[in-house]
Coordinates of C-alpha atoms (C1' of nucleotides) in Angstrom, one line a residue:
Chain R
M16 CA 185.3 97.5 187.9
K17 CA 185.1 97.6 184.7
R18 CA 183.3 99.8 181.1
K19 CA 181.2 103.4 180.7
P20 CA 183.9 105.2 179.1
A21 CA 183.0 108.4 178.6
K22 CA 184.0 109.3 175.0
E23 CA 187.8 109.9 174.1
Y24 CA 188.0 111.5 170.7
T25 CA 185.7 108.7 167.7
T26 CA 188.6 106.4 166.3
E27 CA 188.5 106.1 162.4
Q28 CA 190.1 102.9 162.4
Q29 CA 188.0 100.0 163.6
L30 CA 187.7 96.7 163.9
P31 CA 185.3 94.2 162.5
R32 CA 182.6 92.9 165.3
L33 CA 183.6 88.9 164.2
G34 CA 180.2 88.0 166.6
T35 CA 181.0 84.4 168.1
S36 CA 181.2 82.3 165.0
P37 CA 185.4 82.4 164.9
Y38 CA 185.4 81.6 168.7
L39 CA 183.9 78.4 167.9
K40 CA 185.7 77.9 164.7
L41 CA 188.2 78.4 167.1
M42 CA 187.2 76.2 169.8
E43 CA 186.2 73.4 167.5
R44 CA 190.4 73.1 166.5
T45 CA 191.6 73.3 170.1
A46 CA 188.9 71.3 172.3
S47 CA 190.6 68.1 173.7
S48 CA 188.5 65.2 171.9
D49 CA 186.5 65.1 175.7
T50 CA 185.4 68.4 175.9
N51 CA 181.1 68.1 174.6
L52 CA 181.4 71.2 172.4
N53 CA 177.9 72.7 173.1
S54 CA 178.3 72.6 176.3
A55 CA 181.5 74.7 175.8
H56 CA 179.6 76.6 173.8
L57 CA 177.1 77.7 176.0
G58 CA 179.5 78.0 178.8
L59 CA 181.3 81.0 176.6
I60 CA 178.3 82.7 176.2
M61 CA 177.1 82.3 179.9
L62 CA 180.6 84.2 180.4
W63 CA 180.8 87.6 178.0
T64 CA 176.9 86.9 179.9
G65 CA 177.5 87.0 183.0
D66 CA 180.8 89.6 182.5
N67 CA 177.9 91.9 180.7
I68 CA 175.7 91.9 184.4
L69 CA 177.8 92.7 186.2
D70 CA 179.1 95.8 184.2
M71 CA 175.5 97.0 183.5
V72 CA 174.8 96.8 187.5
D73 CA 178.3 98.3 188.5
I74 CA 177.9 101.2 185.6
D75 CA 174.3 101.0 187.4
L76 CA 175.5 101.4 191.1
A77 CA 177.9 104.5 190.6
A78 CA 175.3 106.8 190.3
F79 CA 175.8 106.2 194.4
D80 CA 179.3 106.2 195.1
I81 CA 179.2 102.5 195.8
T82 CA 180.6 99.7 194.1
E83 CA 179.0 96.1 193.7
S84 CA 180.9 94.2 196.6
K85 CA 180.1 97.6 199.5
L86 CA 176.2 97.4 198.4
D87 CA 176.9 93.2 199.0
L88 CA 178.6 93.6 202.5
L89 CA 175.7 96.2 203.5
L90 CA 173.2 93.6 202.3
L91 CA 174.4 91.1 205.1
L92 CA 175.0 93.1 207.9
S93 CA 171.8 94.2 207.1
L94 CA 170.2 90.8 206.9
H95 CA 171.7 89.8 209.9
A96 CA 170.8 92.7 211.6
D97 CA 168.8 90.5 215.2
Q98 CA 172.4 89.0 215.0
E99 CA 175.1 89.5 218.1
L100 CA 177.6 88.5 216.6
V101 CA 178.7 89.1 213.4
T102 CA 182.7 89.3 213.3
P103 CA 185.3 90.6 210.4
S104 CA 186.1 86.5 210.5
S105 CA 182.8 85.3 209.5
I106 CA 181.9 87.8 206.5
A107 CA 185.3 86.9 205.1
D108 CA 183.9 83.8 205.8
R109 CA 180.7 84.1 203.7
L110 CA 181.7 86.4 201.4
G111 CA 184.2 83.5 199.8
I112 CA 188.1 86.9 201.4
R113 CA 190.4 87.1 203.6
R114 CA 189.7 89.1 207.0
S115 CA 192.4 91.3 205.4
S116 CA 190.5 92.2 202.8
V117 CA 186.7 93.0 204.9
T118 CA 189.0 95.1 207.4
A119 CA 189.6 97.0 203.7
L120 CA 186.0 96.7 202.9
L121 CA 184.6 97.7 206.7
I122 CA 187.7 101.3 207.1
W123 CA 185.5 101.7 203.9
L124 CA 182.2 101.7 204.8
E125 CA 183.4 102.7 207.9
K126 CA 184.6 106.2 207.3
K127 CA 181.1 106.5 205.4
N128 CA 179.7 105.8 208.4
L129 CA 177.7 103.5 206.4
I130 CA 178.6 100.6 209.1
V131 CA 180.2 101.1 213.3
R132 CA 182.3 98.5 214.7
E133 CA 181.8 97.8 218.0
P134 CA 184.1 96.1 220.4
Y135 CA 182.6 93.0 221.8
A136 CA 182.5 92.4 224.7
K137 CA 182.7 88.6 225.5
D138 CA 185.7 88.4 223.5
G139 CA 188.2 90.9 223.2
R140 CA 189.7 89.1 220.5
M141 CA 186.5 90.3 218.9
T142 CA 184.7 93.0 217.5
H143 CA 180.8 93.1 216.1
V144 CA 180.3 95.4 212.7
R145 CA 176.6 96.2 212.1
I146 CA 175.8 98.0 209.2
S147 CA 174.7 101.6 211.2
A148 CA 171.4 104.0 209.9
E149 CA 173.3 105.7 208.0
G150 CA 174.0 103.3 206.0
R151 CA 170.4 101.8 206.2
T152 CA 168.7 105.1 205.0
L153 CA 171.2 104.9 201.5
V154 CA 170.6 101.4 200.7
N155 CA 166.8 101.7 201.0
Q156 CA 168.0 104.3 198.4
I157 CA 169.5 102.3 196.5
L158 CA 167.3 99.3 196.2
P159 CA 164.1 100.0 193.9
T160 CA 167.2 100.9 192.1
F161 CA 169.1 98.2 191.8
W162 CA 165.6 95.5 192.2
S163 CA 164.7 98.2 188.3
T164 CA 168.2 97.1 187.4
C165 CA 168.3 93.8 188.2
A166 CA 164.6 93.8 185.7
S167 CA 165.9 95.0 183.4
L168 CA 168.3 92.9 182.8
V169 CA 165.7 90.2 181.9
D170 CA 163.3 92.7 180.3
E171 CA 163.7 91.4 176.4
L172 CA 162.5 88.2 178.0
N173 CA 158.6 87.1 177.6
K174 CA 157.4 85.8 180.8
E175 CA 158.1 82.2 178.8
E176 CA 161.9 82.7 178.1
Q177 CA 161.6 84.1 181.8
A178 CA 159.9 81.3 183.6
V179 CA 161.6 78.5 181.9
F180 CA 165.3 80.3 182.1
Q181 CA 164.6 81.1 186.1
K182 CA 164.3 77.9 186.5
V183 CA 168.1 75.7 184.7
L184 CA 168.9 79.6 186.1
V185 CA 168.4 78.8 189.8
K186 CA 169.1 74.9 189.3
L187 CA 173.2 76.7 187.8
N188 CA 173.9 78.5 190.3
A189 CA 172.9 75.9 193.2
S190 CA 175.7 73.6 191.6
L191 CA 178.4 77.0 191.1
E192 CA 178.0 78.5 194.3
K193 CA 178.6 73.9 195.3
R194 CA 181.2 73.6 193.3
L195 CA 182.4 77.2 195.1
G196 CA 182.0 76.3 198.5
S197 CA 180.5 80.2 198.9
G198 CA 177.0 81.9 198.3
R199 CA 174.3 83.7 200.6
Chain K
M27 CA 189.6 89.4 190.1
K28 CA 187.8 87.4 192.8
R29 CA 188.2 84.7 195.2
K30 CA 189.8 81.3 196.6
P31 CA 190.8 81.9 199.4
A32 CA 193.3 78.6 200.7
K33 CA 192.2 78.6 204.0
E34 CA 193.2 81.2 206.6
Y35 CA 191.5 78.9 209.5
T36 CA 188.8 77.3 210.6
T37 CA 186.6 79.8 212.1
E38 CA 184.3 78.7 215.1
Q39 CA 181.7 81.2 215.1
Q40 CA 179.5 81.5 211.1
L41 CA 177.2 83.7 210.4
P42 CA 174.3 81.7 209.1
R43 CA 173.4 81.1 205.5
L44 CA 170.4 82.6 204.3
G45 CA 168.8 80.9 201.1
T46 CA 167.5 83.9 198.8
S47 CA 164.9 84.4 200.6
P48 CA 165.2 86.9 203.0
Y49 CA 166.3 89.2 199.7
L50 CA 163.8 87.7 198.2
K51 CA 161.4 90.5 201.0
L52 CA 164.1 92.9 201.3
M53 CA 163.2 93.4 197.7
E54 CA 159.3 92.9 198.0
R55 CA 159.2 96.4 201.0
T56 CA 161.9 97.7 198.9
A57 CA 161.2 97.4 195.1
S58 CA 159.4 100.1 193.6
S59 CA 155.8 99.6 192.6
D60 CA 156.4 99.2 188.8
T61 CA 159.7 97.2 189.5
N62 CA 158.6 93.4 187.7
L63 CA 159.7 91.3 191.2
N64 CA 159.7 87.9 189.1
S65 CA 161.8 90.1 186.9
A66 CA 163.4 91.3 189.7
H67 CA 164.1 88.7 190.7
L68 CA 165.6 85.9 188.2
G69 CA 167.8 89.6 187.7
L70 CA 169.2 88.6 191.1
I71 CA 170.3 85.2 190.4
M72 CA 171.1 85.8 186.7
L73 CA 173.7 88.7 189.0
W74 CA 174.8 85.3 191.2
T75 CA 175.4 82.9 188.5
G76 CA 177.3 86.0 187.0
D77 CA 179.4 86.5 189.7
N78 CA 179.9 82.0 190.0
I79 CA 181.2 81.7 187.1
L80 CA 184.4 84.6 186.2
D81 CA 184.8 83.5 189.3
M82 CA 185.6 79.8 188.4
V83 CA 187.1 81.1 185.2
D84 CA 189.3 82.7 187.0
I85 CA 190.3 79.9 189.3
D86 CA 190.7 78.1 185.6
L87 CA 193.0 80.6 184.6
A88 CA 195.1 81.5 187.5
A89 CA 197.5 77.6 186.5
F90 CA 198.6 79.9 183.8
D91 CA 199.4 82.8 185.5
I92 CA 197.6 84.5 183.6
T93 CA 193.6 86.7 183.6
E94 CA 190.7 86.7 181.7
S95 CA 190.9 90.0 180.4
K96 CA 194.7 89.2 179.4
L97 CA 193.4 85.7 177.5
D98 CA 190.5 87.7 176.0
L99 CA 192.6 90.7 174.2
L100 CA 195.2 87.8 173.3
L101 CA 192.1 85.5 171.4
L102 CA 191.4 89.2 169.9
L103 CA 194.3 88.6 168.7
S104 CA 194.8 86.0 167.9
L105 CA 191.3 86.1 166.1
H106 CA 192.5 89.2 164.2
A107 CA 195.8 88.3 162.8
D108 CA 195.1 88.3 159.1
Q109 CA 194.5 92.5 159.7
E110 CA 197.5 95.1 158.1
L111 CA 196.6 97.3 161.0
V112 CA 195.7 96.4 164.8
T113 CA 196.2 99.7 167.1
P114 CA 195.7 99.7 170.7
S115 CA 192.8 102.5 169.8
S116 CA 191.3 99.8 168.1
I117 CA 191.4 97.0 170.1
A118 CA 190.0 99.2 173.0
D119 CA 187.6 100.8 171.3
R120 CA 186.4 96.0 171.1
L121 CA 187.0 96.1 174.9
G122 CA 185.2 99.5 176.2
I123 CA 187.8 100.0 178.1
R124 CA 190.6 103.2 177.2
R125 CA 193.3 103.1 175.8
S126 CA 195.6 103.9 178.8
S127 CA 194.2 100.1 179.8
V128 CA 195.4 98.9 176.8
T129 CA 198.3 99.9 177.0
A130 CA 198.6 98.9 180.7
L131 CA 197.6 95.1 179.5
L132 CA 200.4 95.4 176.4
I133 CA 203.1 96.5 178.5
W134 CA 202.5 93.0 181.2
L135 CA 201.9 90.6 177.1
E136 CA 205.1 92.6 175.1
K137 CA 206.9 91.4 178.7
K138 CA 206.1 88.2 178.5
N139 CA 207.0 87.9 175.1
L140 CA 203.2 87.2 174.3
I141 CA 202.7 90.0 172.1
V142 CA 204.7 92.4 169.7
R143 CA 204.3 96.2 168.5
E144 CA 205.9 97.2 165.3
P145 CA 205.7 101.1 164.4
Y146 CA 202.9 101.6 161.3
A147 CA 205.2 103.0 158.2
K148 CA 202.0 104.6 156.5
D149 CA 201.0 106.2 160.0
G150 CA 203.7 107.3 162.4
R151 CA 201.2 107.6 164.8
M152 CA 199.9 104.7 164.6
T153 CA 200.8 101.0 166.2
H154 CA 200.3 97.5 165.0
V155 CA 199.7 94.8 167.9
R156 CA 199.8 91.3 167.0
I157 CA 200.1 87.5 169.0
S158 CA 203.5 86.3 169.0
A159 CA 204.6 82.8 168.3
E160 CA 205.4 82.1 172.6
G161 CA 202.2 83.7 172.6
R162 CA 199.9 81.3 169.6
T163 CA 202.0 78.7 171.9
L164 CA 200.5 80.2 174.8
V165 CA 197.0 80.2 174.3
N166 CA 197.0 76.4 172.4
Q167 CA 197.9 75.4 176.1
I168 CA 195.7 78.0 177.5
L169 CA 192.0 76.7 174.7
P170 CA 190.9 73.1 175.2
T171 CA 191.0 73.8 179.9
F172 CA 189.2 76.4 178.9
W173 CA 186.2 75.4 176.5
S174 CA 186.5 72.3 178.7
T175 CA 185.7 75.2 181.8
C176 CA 183.4 76.7 179.9
A177 CA 181.4 73.4 179.4
S178 CA 181.5 72.1 183.0
L179 CA 179.8 74.9 184.2
V180 CA 176.9 73.6 182.4
D181 CA 177.4 70.1 183.6
E182 CA 175.2 69.7 185.7
L183 CA 172.1 70.6 182.8
N184 CA 170.3 67.9 180.9
K185 CA 170.5 68.3 176.9
E186 CA 166.7 69.1 177.3
E187 CA 167.9 72.0 179.7
Q188 CA 171.1 73.2 177.4
A189 CA 168.1 73.7 174.6
V190 CA 166.0 76.0 176.0
F191 CA 168.4 77.4 178.2
Q192 CA 171.3 78.1 175.3
K193 CA 168.5 80.0 173.3
V194 CA 167.1 81.8 176.0
L195 CA 170.5 83.6 176.5
V196 CA 171.7 83.8 173.4
K197 CA 169.0 86.1 172.9
L198 CA 169.3 87.8 176.5
N199 CA 174.1 88.8 175.8
A200 CA 172.5 90.2 172.3
S201 CA 170.5 92.9 173.9
L202 CA 173.1 93.0 176.7
E203 CA 175.7 93.8 173.8
K204 CA 173.1 96.5 172.4
R205 CA 172.6 98.2 176.1
L206 CA 176.5 98.6 176.8
G207 CA 177.2 98.9 173.0
S208 CA 179.8 96.6 173.3
G209 CA 180.3 92.8 172.6
R210 CA 182.9 90.6 170.3
Chain W
dC17 C1' 206.0 126.0 153.8
dT18 C1' 205.1 126.6 158.2
dC19 C1' 200.9 126.6 161.7
dC20 C1' 197.3 125.3 164.4
dT21 C1' 194.7 121.7 166.0
dA22 C1' 193.7 116.9 165.7
dT23 C1' 194.7 112.4 166.8
dA24 C1' 197.7 107.8 168.9
dG25 C1' 199.9 106.3 172.3
dT26 C1' 202.0 106.9 177.2
dT27 C1' 203.1 108.4 181.1
dA28 C1' 201.9 109.2 185.8
dG29 C1' 199.0 109.4 189.0
dA30 C1' 194.2 107.0 191.7
dT31 C1' 190.9 104.2 193.1
dT32 C1' 189.0 99.6 193.6
dA33 C1' 189.3 94.5 194.7
dT34 C1' 191.9 91.2 195.8
dC35 C1' 195.9 88.6 198.1
dT36 C1' 199.9 86.8 201.5
dA37 C1' 203.4 87.7 205.4
dA38 C1' 203.5 89.8 209.0
dT39 C1' 202.1 91.6 213.6
dT40 C1' 198.8 93.1 217.6
dA41 C1' 196.9 91.8 220.9
dC42 C1' 193.4 88.2 223.6
dA43 C1' 192.7 84.0 224.8
dT44 C1' 193.5 79.1 227.0
dT45 C1' 195.7 76.0 228.2
dG46 C1' 198.6 72.3 230.0
Chain Z
dC11 C1' 202.3 81.8 233.8
dA12 C1' 204.2 80.7 229.6
dA13 C1' 203.7 78.2 224.9
dT14 C1' 200.4 78.2 221.7
dG15 C1' 195.8 80.1 218.7
dT16 C1' 193.1 82.9 216.6
dA17 C1' 190.2 87.4 215.4
dA18 C1' 192.1 92.0 213.4
dT19 C1' 194.7 94.8 211.1
dT20 C1' 199.0 96.5 209.3
dA21 C1' 202.4 96.7 205.1
dG22 C1' 203.1 95.6 200.7
dA23 C1' 201.8 93.0 196.1
dT24 C1' 199.2 92.8 191.7
dA25 C1' 195.5 93.6 188.7
dA26 C1' 192.6 96.8 186.3
dT27 C1' 190.8 100.5 185.7
dC28 C1' 190.2 105.6 185.2
dT29 C1' 191.4 111.0 184.0
dA30 C1' 194.9 114.4 182.8
dA31 C1' 198.8 115.7 181.1
dC32 C1' 202.2 114.6 178.0
dT33 C1' 204.8 113.8 172.9
dA34 C1' 205.0 112.9 168.7
dT35 C1' 203.7 113.1 164.6
dA36 C1' 199.4 114.2 160.8
dG37 C1' 197.3 117.1 158.1
dG38 C1' 194.7 121.2 156.7
dA39 C1' 194.3 126.8 156.3
dG40 C1' 196.7 130.4 155.1

DNA sequence: CTCCTATAGTTAGATTATCTAATTACATTG
DNA sequence: CAATGTAATTAGATAATCTAACTATAGGAG
């Protein structure tokens, strides 16, 4: 969760915007000799951009009183609604977080009646989790805005730029998911 | 903060990896008619990638017992070390967070002797914040790894891909920073 | 020169998303 | 059937954020 200060006061004294170049100079001075500076620069901008994108999405979802993590989980349940068994463990595994973290999310979602937890008859230790009708309704309310926010992220890019960007990004993301061992 | 499960147990039953296509199908069904689906798709992948990149960097920084937010602040102080006056307010303004959030970060950093807070003589309400010698040492220890992590993010891409990617990314990030009103 | 108000910083208290460790309950297997 | 493994939860912690309230100082209006 981050950003979106409503404006506290307008401060008089300010720090100047330095831009990218001081970071690059610092990098030149402090990077190990076997680090490719161009790649590092690119990675840094990617990191900053990722941060900004997360912020944008958070801000938009705030209107629906939900966070990206929770929407993520609801979508996961949506897309696996046909599965006989969806347990907190398997959710944790898929999301790359601990079971206890999933429990916390589920408690919140259940309190709002967005999901249902049902004991699993075939194995008394397990619980089946599914999205509720209310949950589906909420998701359907959120998604049009969510997709339009996603689209707006890359608004500035023209068709051609989008095309090359997409190609490279898909490759990049695949490699990251592989390295993290996580992914959809 | 996210991800990095050490492995709790290996769960037997798992949720299948669905990949991107069910998300796209869902999008086709639920996006408003004035949303460009290609753009939305691209934005979605961008969001996922951003998430993964954040995770990678977090994991690497964890070894130094510091988080991205805190390193960010230390770098900010580093780069403004020549300024006569750097206040919590101006930091909050630059980082796009509230003053009270900055206070929390500063308390942590000060406890570890990474920064120094000095009363500002010319205005008794203000405090000048600067990075300490210890802080500078830590930053110098972290940066080589940090840059190499940044570089490794885009390892998979060849020279040519990096070049187009960079061009588009810079443009994209500039537009996001403008929209968020934040930025370096 | 004193009083009001604006500003800077902090504190108090809350939320969200994580984690680890401990606990509870059920299942399996020797 | 007792020991051990697994699923889920609970308890308690940390990090990063927020809003609201508070304290202290500054600066201007009488």
